[in-house]
Amino acid sequence: MNEKCTKYEALFTFGSDETLKEHLKTCEDCQKEQEVMDKVSDLLKEVRPYYKAKRRNVVKLKAACAVFTILLSGTTLGVINFNTDISDTIKYGTTLSAEDYGFPVDSYGFLMVE
């Protein structure tokens, strides 16, 4: 009973191409493993265009979302900065009173009821 050769992985990973090719000429076990690796490589080459096309769409979608966010935030900040009514009324840490909303109030700031 012959023992299976276990040199393929080491030669494939750490060895040179010439060393691997010379070993494949003499070893049937490693030839079988090389055939399996060739089949996997062929499958990956077949699928590559579909994966790249899908990835390109994701990149385009991310870029579109980033541009939309920048435009939306720029527009919002521009409206707040140039509209003095909003920027004078709304400031960080302040609360709006009933008078700010346009309700009739008395001298104490309470709603005036008639």
Coordinates of N, CA and C in Angstrom, one line a residue:
M1 N 0.8 -1.2 0.0 CA 0.0 0.0 0.0 C 0.9 1.2 0.0
N2 N 0.7 2.1 -1.0 CA 1.5 3.4 -1.1 C 0.8 4.5 -0.2
E3 N 1.7 5.2 0.4 CA 1.2 6.4 1.1 C 1.0 7.6 0.2
K4 N 0.0 8.4 0.4 CA -0.3 9.5 -0.4 C 0.8 10.6 -0.2
C5 N 1.2 11.2 -1.3 CA 2.1 12.3 -1.3 C 1.5 13.6 -0.7
T6 N 2.2 14.2 0.2 CA 1.7 15.4 0.8 C 2.6 16.6 0.5
K7 N 3.4 16.6 -0.6 CA 4.3 17.7 -0.9 C 3.6 18.8 -1.7
Y8 N 2.4 18.5 -2.3 CA 1.8 19.5 -3.2 C 1.6 20.8 -2.6
E9 N 1.0 20.9 -1.4 CA 0.7 22.1 -0.8 C 1.9 22.9 -0.5
A10 N 3.0 22.3 0.0 CA 4.2 23.0 0.3 C 4.9 23.5 -0.9
L11 N 4.9 22.7 -2.0 CA 5.5 23.1 -3.2 C 4.7 24.2 -3.9
F12 N 3.4 24.1 -3.8 CA 2.5 25.1 -4.4 C 2.6 26.5 -3.7
T13 N 2.7 26.4 -2.4 CA 2.8 27.7 -1.6 C 4.2 28.3 -1.5
F14 N 5.2 27.5 -1.2 CA 6.5 28.0 -1.0 C 7.5 27.7 -2.1
G15 N 7.3 26.7 -2.9 CA 8.2 26.4 -3.9 C 8.1 27.2 -5.2
S16 N 9.1 27.1 -6.1 CA 9.1 27.8 -7.3 C 8.2 27.0 -8.3
D17 N 7.9 27.6 -9.4 CA 7.1 27.0 -10.5 C 7.8 25.8 -11.1
E18 N 9.1 26.0 -11.3 CA 9.9 24.9 -11.9 C 9.9 23.7 -11.0
T19 N 10.1 23.9 -9.7 CA 10.2 22.7 -8.8 C 8.8 22.0 -8.8
L20 N 7.7 22.8 -8.8 CA 6.4 22.2 -8.8 C 6.2 21.4 -10.1
K21 N 6.6 21.9 -11.2 CA 6.4 21.3 -12.5 C 7.2 20.0 -12.6
E22 N 8.4 20.0 -12.1 CA 9.2 18.8 -12.1 C 8.6 17.7 -11.2
H23 N 8.1 18.1 -10.0 CA 7.5 17.1 -9.1 C 6.2 16.6 -9.7
L24 N 5.4 17.4 -10.4 CA 4.2 16.9 -11.1 C 4.4 15.9 -12.1
K25 N 5.6 15.9 -12.8 CA 5.9 14.9 -13.8 C 6.0 13.5 -13.2
T26 N 6.4 13.4 -12.0 CA 6.7 12.1 -11.4 C 5.7 11.6 -10.4
C27 N 4.8 12.5 -9.9 CA 3.9 12.2 -8.8 C 2.5 12.2 -9.3
E28 N 1.8 11.1 -9.2 CA 0.4 11.0 -9.7 C -0.6 11.7 -8.7
D29 N -0.3 11.6 -7.4 CA -1.2 12.2 -6.4 C -1.2 13.7 -6.6
C30 N -0.1 14.3 -6.8 CA 0.0 15.7 -7.0 C -0.6 16.1 -8.3
Q31 N -0.5 15.3 -9.3 CA -1.1 15.6 -10.6 C -2.6 15.7 -10.4
K32 N -3.2 14.8 -9.7 CA -4.6 14.9 -9.4 C -5.0 16.1 -8.7
E33 N -4.2 16.5 -7.7 CA -4.5 17.8 -7.0 C -4.4 19.0 -7.9
Q34 N -3.4 18.9 -8.8 CA -3.2 20.0 -9.7 C -4.4 20.1 -10.7
E35 N -5.0 19.0 -11.1 CA -6.2 19.0 -12.0 C -7.4 19.6 -11.2
V36 N -7.5 19.3 -9.9 CA -8.6 19.9 -9.2 C -8.4 21.4 -9.1
M37 N -7.2 21.8 -8.8 CA -6.9 23.3 -8.7 C -7.1 24.0 -10.0
D38 N -6.8 23.3 -11.1 CA -7.1 23.9 -12.5 C -8.6 24.1 -12.7
K39 N -9.4 23.1 -12.3 CA -10.8 23.2 -12.4 C -11.4 24.4 -11.6
V40 N -10.9 24.5 -10.4 CA -11.3 25.6 -9.5 C -10.9 26.9 -10.2
S41 N -9.7 27.0 -10.7 CA -9.3 28.2 -11.4 C -10.1 28.6 -12.6
D42 N -10.5 27.6 -13.3 CA -11.4 27.8 -14.5 C -12.8 28.3 -14.1
L43 N -13.3 27.7 -13.0 CA -14.6 28.2 -12.5 C -14.5 29.7 -12.0
L44 N -13.4 30.0 -11.4 CA -13.3 31.4 -10.9 C -13.1 32.4 -12.1
K45 N -12.4 32.0 -13.1 CA -12.3 32.8 -14.3 C -13.7 33.0 -15.0
E46 N -14.5 32.0 -14.9 CA -15.8 32.0 -15.6 C -16.7 33.0 -14.8
V47 N -16.6 33.0 -13.5 CA -17.5 33.8 -12.7 C -17.0 35.3 -12.5
R48 N -15.8 35.5 -12.8 CA -15.2 36.9 -12.6 C -16.0 38.0 -13.2
P49 N -16.4 38.0 -14.4 CA -17.1 39.1 -15.0 C -18.4 39.4 -14.3
Y50 N -19.1 38.4 -13.8 CA -20.4 38.7 -13.1 C -20.1 39.3 -11.8
Y51 N -19.1 38.9 -11.1 CA -18.8 39.5 -9.8 C -18.3 40.9 -10.0
K52 N -17.5 41.2 -11.0 CA -17.1 42.6 -11.2 C -18.2 43.5 -11.5
A53 N -19.1 43.0 -12.4 CA -20.3 43.8 -12.7 C -21.1 44.2 -11.5
K54 N -21.3 43.2 -10.7 CA -22.1 43.4 -9.4 C -21.4 44.4 -8.5
R55 N -20.1 44.3 -8.4 CA -19.4 45.2 -7.6 C -19.4 46.6 -8.1
R56 N -19.3 46.8 -9.4 CA -19.4 48.1 -10.0 C -20.7 48.8 -9.7
N57 N -21.8 48.0 -9.7 CA -23.1 48.6 -9.3 C -23.1 49.1 -7.9
V58 N -22.5 48.3 -7.0 CA -22.5 48.7 -5.6 C -21.7 50.0 -5.4
V59 N -20.6 50.1 -6.1 CA -19.8 51.3 -6.0 C -20.5 52.5 -6.5
K60 N -21.2 52.4 -7.6 CA -22.0 53.5 -8.2 C -23.1 53.9 -7.2
L61 N -23.7 52.9 -6.6 CA -24.8 53.2 -5.6 C -24.2 54.0 -4.4
K62 N -23.1 53.6 -3.9 CA -22.5 54.3 -2.8 C -22.1 55.7 -3.1
A63 N -21.6 55.9 -4.3 CA -21.2 57.2 -4.8 C -22.4 58.1 -4.9
A64 N -23.5 57.6 -5.4 CA -24.7 58.3 -5.6 C -25.3 58.7 -4.2
C65 N -25.3 57.8 -3.2 CA -25.7 58.1 -1.9 C -24.9 59.2 -1.2
A66 N -23.6 59.2 -1.4 CA -22.7 60.2 -0.9 C -23.0 61.6 -1.5
V67 N -23.1 61.6 -2.8 CA -23.4 62.9 -3.4 C -24.8 63.4 -3.0
F68 N -25.8 62.6 -2.9 CA -27.1 63.0 -2.4 C -27.0 63.6 -1.0
T69 N -26.3 62.9 -0.1 CA -26.2 63.4 1.3 C -25.5 64.7 1.3
I70 N -24.4 64.9 0.6 CA -23.7 66.2 0.5 C -24.6 67.3 0.0
L71 N -25.3 67.0 -1.0 CA -26.2 68.1 -1.6 C -27.4 68.4 -0.6
L72 N -27.9 67.4 0.0 CA -29.0 67.7 1.0 C -28.6 68.5 2.2
S73 N -27.4 68.1 2.7 CA -26.9 68.8 3.9 C -26.5 70.2 3.6
G74 N -25.9 70.4 2.4 CA -25.5 71.7 2.0 C -26.7 72.6 1.7
T75 N -27.7 72.1 1.1 CA -28.9 72.8 0.9 C -29.6 73.2 2.2
T76 N -29.7 72.3 3.1 CA -30.3 72.6 4.4 C -29.5 73.6 5.2
L77 N -28.2 73.5 5.3 CA -27.4 74.5 6.0 C -27.5 75.8 5.3
G78 N -27.5 75.8 4.0 CA -27.6 77.1 3.3 C -28.9 77.8 3.5
V79 N -30.0 77.1 3.6 CA -31.3 77.7 3.9 C -31.3 78.3 5.3
I80 N -30.8 77.6 6.2 CA -30.7 78.0 7.6 C -29.8 79.2 7.8
N81 N -28.7 79.3 7.1 CA -27.8 80.4 7.2 C -28.3 81.6 6.5
F82 N -28.9 81.5 5.4 CA -29.3 82.7 4.6 C -30.7 83.2 5.0
N83 N -31.5 82.4 5.7 CA -32.8 82.8 6.1 C -32.7 83.4 7.5
T84 N -32.7 84.7 7.7 CA -32.4 85.3 9.0 C -33.5 85.0 10.0
D85 N -34.7 84.9 9.5 CA -35.9 84.6 10.4 C -35.6 83.3 11.2
I86 N -35.2 82.3 10.4 CA -35.0 81.0 11.1 C -33.7 81.0 11.9
S87 N -32.6 81.6 11.4 CA -31.4 81.6 12.2 C -31.4 82.4 13.4
D88 N -32.2 83.5 13.4 CA -32.4 84.3 14.6 C -33.2 83.6 15.7
T89 N -34.2 82.9 15.2 CA -35.2 82.3 16.1 C -34.7 81.0 16.7
I90 N -34.1 80.2 15.9 CA -33.6 78.8 16.3 C -32.1 78.9 16.6
K91 N -31.8 78.7 17.8 CA -30.3 78.6 18.2 C -30.2 77.4 19.1
Y92 N -29.0 76.9 19.2 CA -28.8 75.7 20.1 C -29.0 76.1 21.5
G93 N -29.7 75.4 22.3 CA -29.9 75.6 23.7 C -31.1 76.5 24.0
T94 N -31.8 77.1 23.0 CA -32.9 78.0 23.3 C -34.2 77.2 23.1
T95 N -35.2 77.6 23.8 CA -36.5 77.1 23.6 C -37.5 78.1 23.0
L96 N -38.4 77.8 22.2 CA -39.3 78.7 21.7 C -40.5 78.9 22.6
S97 N -40.9 80.2 22.8 CA -42.0 80.5 23.7 C -43.3 80.7 22.8
A98 N -44.4 80.9 23.5 CA -45.7 81.1 22.8 C -45.6 82.3 22.0
E99 N -44.9 83.3 22.4 CA -44.8 84.6 21.7 C -44.0 84.4 20.4
D100 N -43.0 83.5 20.4 CA -42.3 83.2 19.2 C -43.1 82.5 18.2
Y101 N -44.1 81.7 18.6 CA -45.0 81.0 17.7 C -46.1 82.0 17.2
G102 N -46.2 83.2 17.7 CA -47.2 84.1 17.2 C -48.5 84.1 18.0
F103 N -48.6 83.5 19.2 CA -49.8 83.5 20.0 C -49.9 84.8 20.8
P104 N -51.1 85.3 21.1 CA -51.2 86.5 21.9 C -50.8 86.1 23.4
V105 N -49.9 87.0 23.9 CA -49.5 86.7 25.3 C -49.7 88.0 26.1
D106 N -49.8 87.8 27.5 CA -49.9 89.0 28.3 C -48.5 89.4 28.8
S107 N -48.4 90.4 29.7 CA -47.1 90.9 30.1 C -46.3 89.8 30.9
Y108 N -46.9 88.8 31.3 CA -46.1 87.7 32.0 C -45.6 86.6 31.1
G109 N -46.1 86.6 29.9 CA -45.7 85.6 28.9 C -46.7 84.5 28.8
F110 N -47.8 84.6 29.6 CA -48.8 83.6 29.5 C -49.8 83.8 28.3
L111 N -50.4 82.8 27.8 CA -51.4 82.9 26.7 C -52.5 83.8 27.1
M112 N -52.9 84.7 26.3 CA -54.0 85.6 26.6 C -55.3 85.0 26.2
V113 N -56.2 84.9 27.2 CA -57.5 84.3 26.9 C -58.5 85.3 27.0
E114 N -59.4 85.4 26.0 CA -60.5 86.5 26.0 C -61.8 85.9 26.3

